CSV table of C-alpha atoms in Angstrom, one decimal:
chain,number,residue,atom,x,y,z
A,882,LEU,CA,-8.0,-8.5,-28.1
A,883,LEU,CA,-7.5,-4.7,-27.2
A,884,PRO,CA,-4.3,-3.8,-24.7
A,885,SER,CA,-5.4,-2.3,-21.5
A,886,PRO,CA,-3.8,1.0,-20.4
A,887,ASP,CA,-1.2,-1.0,-18.6
A,888,PHE,CA,-0.2,-2.7,-21.7
A,889,PHE,CA,-0.5,0.5,-24.0
A,890,TYR,CA,2.8,0.9,-26.0
A,891,SER,CA,3.7,2.9,-29.2
A,892,PHE,CA,3.9,0.5,-32.0
A,893,PRO,CA,5.5,2.4,-35.0
A,894,ARG,CA,4.5,1.6,-38.4
A,895,SER,CA,8.0,0.3,-39.1
A,896,PHE,CA,7.5,-2.7,-36.9
A,897,PRO,CA,5.7,-5.1,-39.0
A,898,PRO,CA,5.6,-9.0,-38.5
A,899,ALA,CA,8.6,-9.4,-40.3
A,900,GLY,CA,10.4,-7.3,-37.7
A,901,MET,CA,9.1,-9.3,-35.0
A,902,ARG,CA,10.4,-12.6,-36.8
A,903,THR,CA,13.9,-10.9,-37.1
A,904,ALA,CA,13.7,-9.9,-33.2
A,905,ARG,CA,12.9,-13.6,-32.3
A,906,LEU,CA,15.8,-14.8,-34.5
A,907,ALA,CA,18.3,-12.2,-33.1
A,908,LEU,CA,17.3,-13.6,-29.7
A,909,ASN,CA,18.0,-17.2,-30.7
A,910,LEU,CA,21.5,-16.0,-32.0
A,911,GLY,CA,22.3,-14.2,-28.9
A,912,LEU,CA,22.0,-10.7,-30.6
A,913,ARG,CA,19.6,-7.8,-30.2
A,914,ALA,CA,17.3,-6.8,-33.0
A,915,VAL,CA,17.2,-3.4,-34.1
A,916,GLY,CA,14.5,-2.4,-36.5
A,917,ALA,CA,13.5,-5.0,-38.9
A,918,ARG,CA,16.6,-6.2,-40.5
A,919,THR,CA,19.9,-5.0,-38.6
A,920,LEU,CA,21.5,-6.9,-35.9
A,921,CYS,CA,23.8,-5.7,-33.3
A,922,PRO,CA,25.6,-7.5,-30.2
A,923,ARG,CA,24.0,-7.7,-26.6
A,924,THR,CA,27.2,-6.2,-25.2
A,925,MET,CA,26.8,-2.5,-25.9
A,926,ALA,CA,27.7,-0.6,-22.7
A,927,SER,CA,25.3,2.3,-22.9
A,928,ALA,CA,21.8,3.2,-24.4
A,929,THR,CA,22.9,4.4,-27.7
A,930,SER,CA,20.1,5.2,-30.3
A,931,GLU,CA,20.6,1.6,-31.8
A,932,ARG,CA,20.6,0.1,-28.4
A,933,ALA,CA,17.6,2.0,-27.3
A,934,ASP,CA,15.8,1.2,-30.9
A,935,ALA,CA,16.8,-2.6,-29.8
A,936,ILE,CA,15.2,-2.4,-26.0
A,937,GLY,CA,12.2,-1.0,-27.6
A,938,ASN,CA,11.6,-3.7,-30.2
A,939,ASN,CA,12.5,-6.3,-27.8
A,940,LEU,CA,9.8,-4.9,-25.5
A,941,ARG,CA,7.3,-4.8,-28.1
A,942,VAL,CA,8.0,-8.5,-28.9
A,943,VAL,CA,7.4,-9.7,-25.5
A,944,VAL,CA,4.2,-7.6,-25.3
A,945,LEU,CA,2.9,-9.1,-28.4
A,946,ASP,CA,3.9,-12.7,-27.4
A,947,VAL,CA,1.9,-12.3,-24.1
A,948,LEU,CA,-1.1,-10.6,-25.6
A,949,ASP,CA,-1.1,-13.5,-28.1
A,950,ALA,CA,-0.8,-16.1,-25.3
A,951,ALA,CA,-3.4,-14.6,-23.1
A,952,ALA,CA,-5.8,-14.6,-26.0
A,953,ARG,CA,-5.4,-18.3,-26.4
A,954,VAL,CA,-6.8,-18.7,-22.8
A,955,ALA,CA,-10.3,-18.2,-23.6
A,956,SER,CA,-11.3,-18.7,-20.1
A,957,SER,CA,-8.6,-16.5,-18.5
A,958,PRO,CA,-10.2,-13.7,-16.2
A,959,HIS,CA,-7.1,-11.9,-16.7
A,960,ARG,CA,-6.9,-10.9,-20.4
A,961,HIS,CA,-4.1,-8.4,-20.1
A,962,PRO,CA,-1.2,-9.9,-18.1
A,963,ARG,CA,1.4,-7.3,-16.6
A,964,VAL,CA,4.9,-7.4,-18.1
A,965,VAL,CA,7.5,-6.5,-15.4
A,966,ALA,CA,10.7,-5.5,-17.2
A,967,VAL,CA,13.6,-7.0,-14.9
A,968,SER,CA,16.1,-4.4,-15.1
A,969,LYS,CA,18.8,-5.7,-12.1
A,970,MET,CA,22.1,-4.9,-13.0
A,971,LYS,CA,21.2,-2.6,-15.8
A,972,PRO,CA,22.2,1.1,-16.2
A,973,VAL,CA,19.6,3.7,-15.9
A,974,GLU,CA,20.1,4.4,-19.5
A,975,ASP,CA,18.5,1.1,-20.5
A,976,LEU,CA,15.6,1.7,-18.1
A,977,GLN,CA,15.0,4.9,-19.8
A,978,ALA,CA,15.1,3.4,-23.1
A,979,ALA,CA,12.3,0.9,-22.1
A,980,TYR,CA,10.4,3.7,-20.4
A,981,ASP,CA,10.4,5.8,-23.5
A,982,ALA,CA,9.0,2.8,-25.3
A,983,GLY,CA,6.1,2.9,-22.8
A,984,GLN,CA,7.1,0.6,-20.2
A,985,ARG,CA,6.1,1.6,-16.6
A,986,ASP,CA,6.4,-1.6,-14.3
A,987,PHE,CA,9.9,-2.3,-13.5
A,988,GLY,CA,11.1,-5.0,-11.4
A,989,GLU,CA,14.4,-5.1,-9.2
A,990,ASN,CA,16.2,-7.5,-7.0
A,991,TYR,CA,18.5,-5.4,-4.6
A,992,VAL,CA,17.3,-2.7,-2.1
A,993,GLN,CA,20.3,-0.3,-2.7
A,994,GLU,CA,20.1,-0.6,-6.4
A,995,ILE,CA,16.2,0.1,-6.7
A,996,VAL,CA,16.4,2.8,-4.2
A,997,GLU,CA,19.3,4.5,-6.4
A,998,LYS,CA,17.4,3.9,-9.8
A,999,ALA,CA,14.0,5.0,-8.4
A,1000,ALA,CA,15.8,8.4,-7.5
A,1001,GLU,CA,16.7,8.8,-11.2
A,1002,MET,CA,13.6,7.5,-13.2
A,1003,PRO,CA,10.5,9.5,-13.6
A,1004,GLY,CA,8.0,9.4,-11.0
A,1005,ASP,CA,5.3,7.5,-12.6
A,1006,VAL,CA,7.6,4.4,-13.0
A,1007,ARG,CA,5.6,1.4,-11.0
A,1008,TRP,CA,8.4,-0.4,-9.0
A,1009,ARG,CA,8.2,-4.0,-7.9
A,1010,PHE,CA,10.9,-5.8,-5.8
A,1011,ILE,CA,11.4,-9.1,-6.7
A,1012,GLY,CA,14.5,-9.9,-4.8
A,1013,HIS,CA,14.9,-11.7,-1.3
A,1014,LEU,CA,14.3,-8.9,1.2
A,1015,GLN,CA,15.7,-8.9,4.7
A,1016,SER,CA,13.8,-7.8,7.4
A,1017,ASN,CA,16.2,-5.0,8.4
A,1018,LYS,CA,16.1,-3.5,5.0
A,1019,ALA,CA,12.5,-2.9,4.7
A,1020,ARG,CA,12.4,0.7,6.0
A,1021,LEU,CA,15.2,1.4,3.4
A,1022,LEU,CA,13.1,0.1,0.7
A,1023,LEU,CA,10.0,1.7,1.6
A,1024,GLU,CA,11.4,5.1,2.4
A,1025,GLY,CA,13.6,5.0,-0.6
A,1026,VAL,CA,11.1,4.0,-3.3
A,1027,PRO,CA,7.8,6.3,-2.9
A,1028,SER,CA,6.3,4.6,-5.9
A,1029,LEU,CA,6.9,0.9,-4.7
A,1030,GLN,CA,3.8,-0.9,-5.9
A,1031,CYS,CA,4.6,-4.2,-4.7
A,1032,ILE,CA,6.9,-6.5,-3.0
A,1033,GLU,CA,6.6,-10.1,-4.7
A,1034,THR,CA,8.8,-12.2,-2.3
A,1035,VAL,CA,7.2,-12.2,1.2
A,1036,ASP,CA,7.8,-15.5,2.5
A,1037,THR,CA,7.9,-15.6,6.5
A,1038,GLU,CA,5.6,-14.0,9.1
A,1039,LYS,CA,8.4,-12.0,10.3
A,1040,LEU,CA,9.0,-10.3,7.0
A,1041,ALA,CA,5.3,-9.6,6.9
A,1042,ASN,CA,4.9,-8.2,10.4
A,1043,LYS,CA,7.9,-6.0,9.7
A,1044,LEU,CA,6.6,-4.7,6.3
A,1045,ASN,CA,3.3,-4.0,7.9
A,1046,THR,CA,4.8,-2.0,11.1
A,1047,THR,CA,6.9,0.0,8.7
A,1048,VAL,CA,4.1,1.0,6.2
A,1049,ASP,CA,2.2,1.9,9.3
A,1050,ALA,CA,5.0,4.0,10.8
A,1051,LEU,CA,5.6,5.7,7.4
A,1052,GLY,CA,2.1,6.6,6.9
A,1053,ARG,CA,2.1,4.9,3.6
A,1054,PRO,CA,-1.1,3.4,2.1
A,1055,PRO,CA,-1.5,-0.4,2.4
A,1056,LEU,CA,1.2,-2.2,0.3
A,1057,GLU,CA,0.4,-4.8,-2.2
A,1058,CYS,CA,2.6,-7.9,-1.4
A,1059,PHE,CA,2.5,-11.3,-3.2
A,1060,VAL,CA,3.7,-14.6,-1.1
A,1061,GLN,CA,6.8,-16.3,-2.6
A,1062,VAL,CA,6.3,-20.2,-2.9
A,1063,ASN,CA,9.1,-22.5,-3.4
A,1064,THR,CA,7.2,-24.7,-6.1
A,1065,SER,CA,10.3,-26.8,-7.0
A,1066,GLY,CA,11.3,-27.8,-3.7
A,1067,GLU,CA,15.2,-26.5,-4.3
A,1068,GLU,CA,16.8,-26.0,-1.0
A,1069,SER,CA,18.9,-22.9,-2.8
A,1070,LYS,CA,15.7,-20.8,-3.4
A,1071,HIS,CA,13.8,-18.8,-1.1
A,1072,GLY,CA,9.9,-19.1,-0.7
A,1073,VAL,CA,7.6,-20.7,1.6
A,1074,ASP,CA,6.7,-24.4,1.2
A,1075,PRO,CA,3.4,-25.1,-0.5
A,1076,SER,CA,2.3,-26.8,2.4
A,1077,ALA,CA,2.5,-23.5,4.4
A,1078,VAL,CA,1.4,-20.8,1.9
A,1079,VAL,CA,-2.4,-20.9,3.7
A,1080,GLU,CA,-0.9,-20.1,7.0
A,1081,LEU,CA,1.2,-17.6,5.8
A,1082,CYS,CA,-1.5,-15.9,3.7
A,1083,THR,CA,-3.9,-16.1,6.4
A,1084,HIS,CA,-1.8,-14.3,8.6
A,1085,ILE,CA,-1.4,-11.7,6.2
A,1086,ALA,CA,-4.9,-11.2,5.7
A,1087,ARG,CA,-6.0,-11.3,9.2
A,1088,HIS,CA,-2.9,-9.7,11.1
A,1089,CYS,CA,-1.5,-7.2,8.8
A,1090,PRO,CA,-3.9,-4.5,7.8
A,1091,HIS,CA,-1.4,-2.4,6.2
A,1092,LEU,CA,-0.6,-5.0,3.8
A,1093,ARG,CA,-2.8,-6.2,1.0
A,1094,LEU,CA,-2.4,-9.8,-0.2
A,1095,GLY,CA,-2.4,-9.5,-4.1
A,1096,GLY,CA,-1.2,-12.9,-5.0
A,1097,LEU,CA,1.5,-15.8,-5.3
A,1098,MET,CA,5.0,-15.8,-6.9
A,1099,THR,CA,7.2,-18.5,-7.8
A,1100,ILE,CA,10.8,-18.2,-9.2
A,1101,GLY,CA,11.9,-20.5,-12.4
A,1102,MET,CA,15.0,-22.6,-12.9
A,1103,PRO,CA,18.4,-21.1,-13.4
A,1104,ASP,CA,18.0,-21.0,-16.9
A,1105,TYR,CA,14.8,-18.8,-16.4
A,1106,THR,CA,12.4,-21.4,-17.1
A,1107,SER,CA,10.1,-23.7,-15.1
A,1108,ARG,CA,8.4,-27.0,-15.6
A,1109,PRO,CA,4.7,-26.9,-16.1
A,1110,GLU,CA,4.4,-28.7,-12.7
A,1111,ASN,CA,5.8,-25.6,-11.1
A,1112,PHE,CA,3.2,-23.4,-12.8
A,1113,SER,CA,0.2,-26.0,-11.8
A,1114,MET,CA,1.6,-26.1,-8.1
A,1115,LEU,CA,1.5,-22.4,-8.0
A,1116,ALA,CA,-2.1,-22.3,-9.2
A,1117,SER,CA,-3.2,-25.1,-6.9
A,1118,CYS,CA,-1.8,-22.9,-3.9
A,1119,ARG,CA,-4.0,-20.1,-5.1
A,1120,ASP,CA,-7.0,-21.9,-5.1
A,1121,ALA,CA,-6.3,-23.1,-1.7
A,1122,VAL,CA,-5.7,-19.7,-0.2
A,1123,ALA,CA,-8.7,-18.5,-2.1
A,1124,GLU,CA,-10.9,-21.1,-0.5
A,1125,ALA,CA,-9.5,-20.6,3.0
A,1126,LEU,CA,-9.9,-16.7,2.9
A,1127,GLY,CA,-13.2,-17.0,1.1
A,1128,LEU,CA,-11.9,-15.3,-2.0
A,1129,GLU,CA,-12.6,-15.6,-5.9
A,1130,PRO,CA,-9.4,-17.4,-7.3
A,1131,SER,CA,-9.1,-15.0,-9.9
A,1132,SER,CA,-8.7,-12.0,-7.1
A,1133,LEU,CA,-5.4,-13.5,-6.5
A,1134,GLU,CA,-2.4,-12.9,-9.0
A,1135,LEU,CA,0.0,-15.4,-10.0
A,1136,SER,CA,3.6,-14.1,-10.9
A,1137,MET,CA,5.1,-16.8,-12.7
A,1138,GLY,CA,7.1,-16.9,-15.8
A,1139,MET,CA,10.6,-15.5,-17.0
A,1140,SER,CA,12.4,-14.9,-20.1
A,1141,GLY,CA,12.6,-18.5,-21.1
A,1142,ASP,CA,9.0,-19.4,-20.3
A,1143,TYR,CA,6.7,-16.5,-19.9
A,1144,VAL,CA,4.7,-17.5,-23.0
A,1145,ALA,CA,4.0,-21.0,-21.3
A,1146,ALA,CA,3.3,-19.1,-18.0
A,1147,VAL,CA,0.5,-17.0,-19.4
A,1148,GLU,CA,-1.0,-20.1,-21.2
A,1149,MET,CA,-1.1,-21.7,-17.8
A,1150,GLY,CA,-2.7,-18.5,-16.1
A,1151,SER,CA,0.2,-16.2,-15.2
A,1152,THR,CA,-1.0,-12.6,-14.7
A,1153,ASN,CA,2.5,-11.1,-14.0
A,1154,VAL,CA,5.7,-12.2,-16.2
A,1155,ARG,CA,9.1,-11.1,-15.1
A,1156,VAL,CA,11.3,-10.5,-18.2
A,1157,GLY,CA,14.8,-9.1,-18.2
A,1158,SER,CA,17.1,-10.6,-20.3
A,1159,THR,CA,14.7,-11.0,-23.5
A,1160,ILE,CA,14.4,-7.5,-23.2
A,1161,PHE,CA,17.8,-6.0,-21.9
A,1162,GLY,CA,20.2,-8.7,-22.8
A,1163,ALA,CA,22.2,-11.1,-20.9
A,1164,ARG,CA,23.6,-9.7,-17.8
A,1165,ASP,CA,27.4,-9.5,-17.1
A,1166,TYR,CA,27.9,-10.8,-13.5
A,1167,SER,CA,31.7,-10.4,-13.6
A,1168,LYS,CA,31.3,-6.6,-12.8
């Protein structure tokens, strides 16, 4: 199994399987791996050379994990799931370290943060918005992030309509979007109910010509994991949408899997995993 262009990373000869095992051990211990043997705390404030090496090594572990998991799914039409580095609340120096290691797909949760980071990062970054989006911030997001590739959290017709008209007004090419589904039924989460997914996706496909329905997305549990039934529910929703729209199921992506469950998600058909703390370290929400 060879990586696709989206999955091309520089693997130095100093990163053998032993280094991967050390990296995984470091994650289990709440530490970050640097090279094959040295460990450093997660709490480093800026992207020093050691932290940059740690981020690069952690990223490579995730990529290889995903490739291994995809290889085990022999029937999967998506052989190379996308790894989205979730960088919310992380400094631009951390993002640059991941970029220097080959990462191009980054996910952010907050409009102001992604706009500010997009202005500082290289222009070939493929930004994905993965947080809750209010309709009144749609224009700020679309104007402020020229290289925005996808909004993964569309969950109402109102938001879809606003994005559609804004993309048109700005003269942007059609924007890819995913419909967010609340597969766990938790009231604290955004996302459309599974029973309403087909209706929303049909609205986007038929009435929003400036949007392109790319797939479905679900958010895991607070500890960055999901139960298998959350993943199977999203897959069932995808199949129902594909049937209603006359599409091949494989033409619609499944965005599921986070730091705690991305391997299991790929094994259950995910084409897009959103990994943050495993790459960058735990976030400090006290600031």
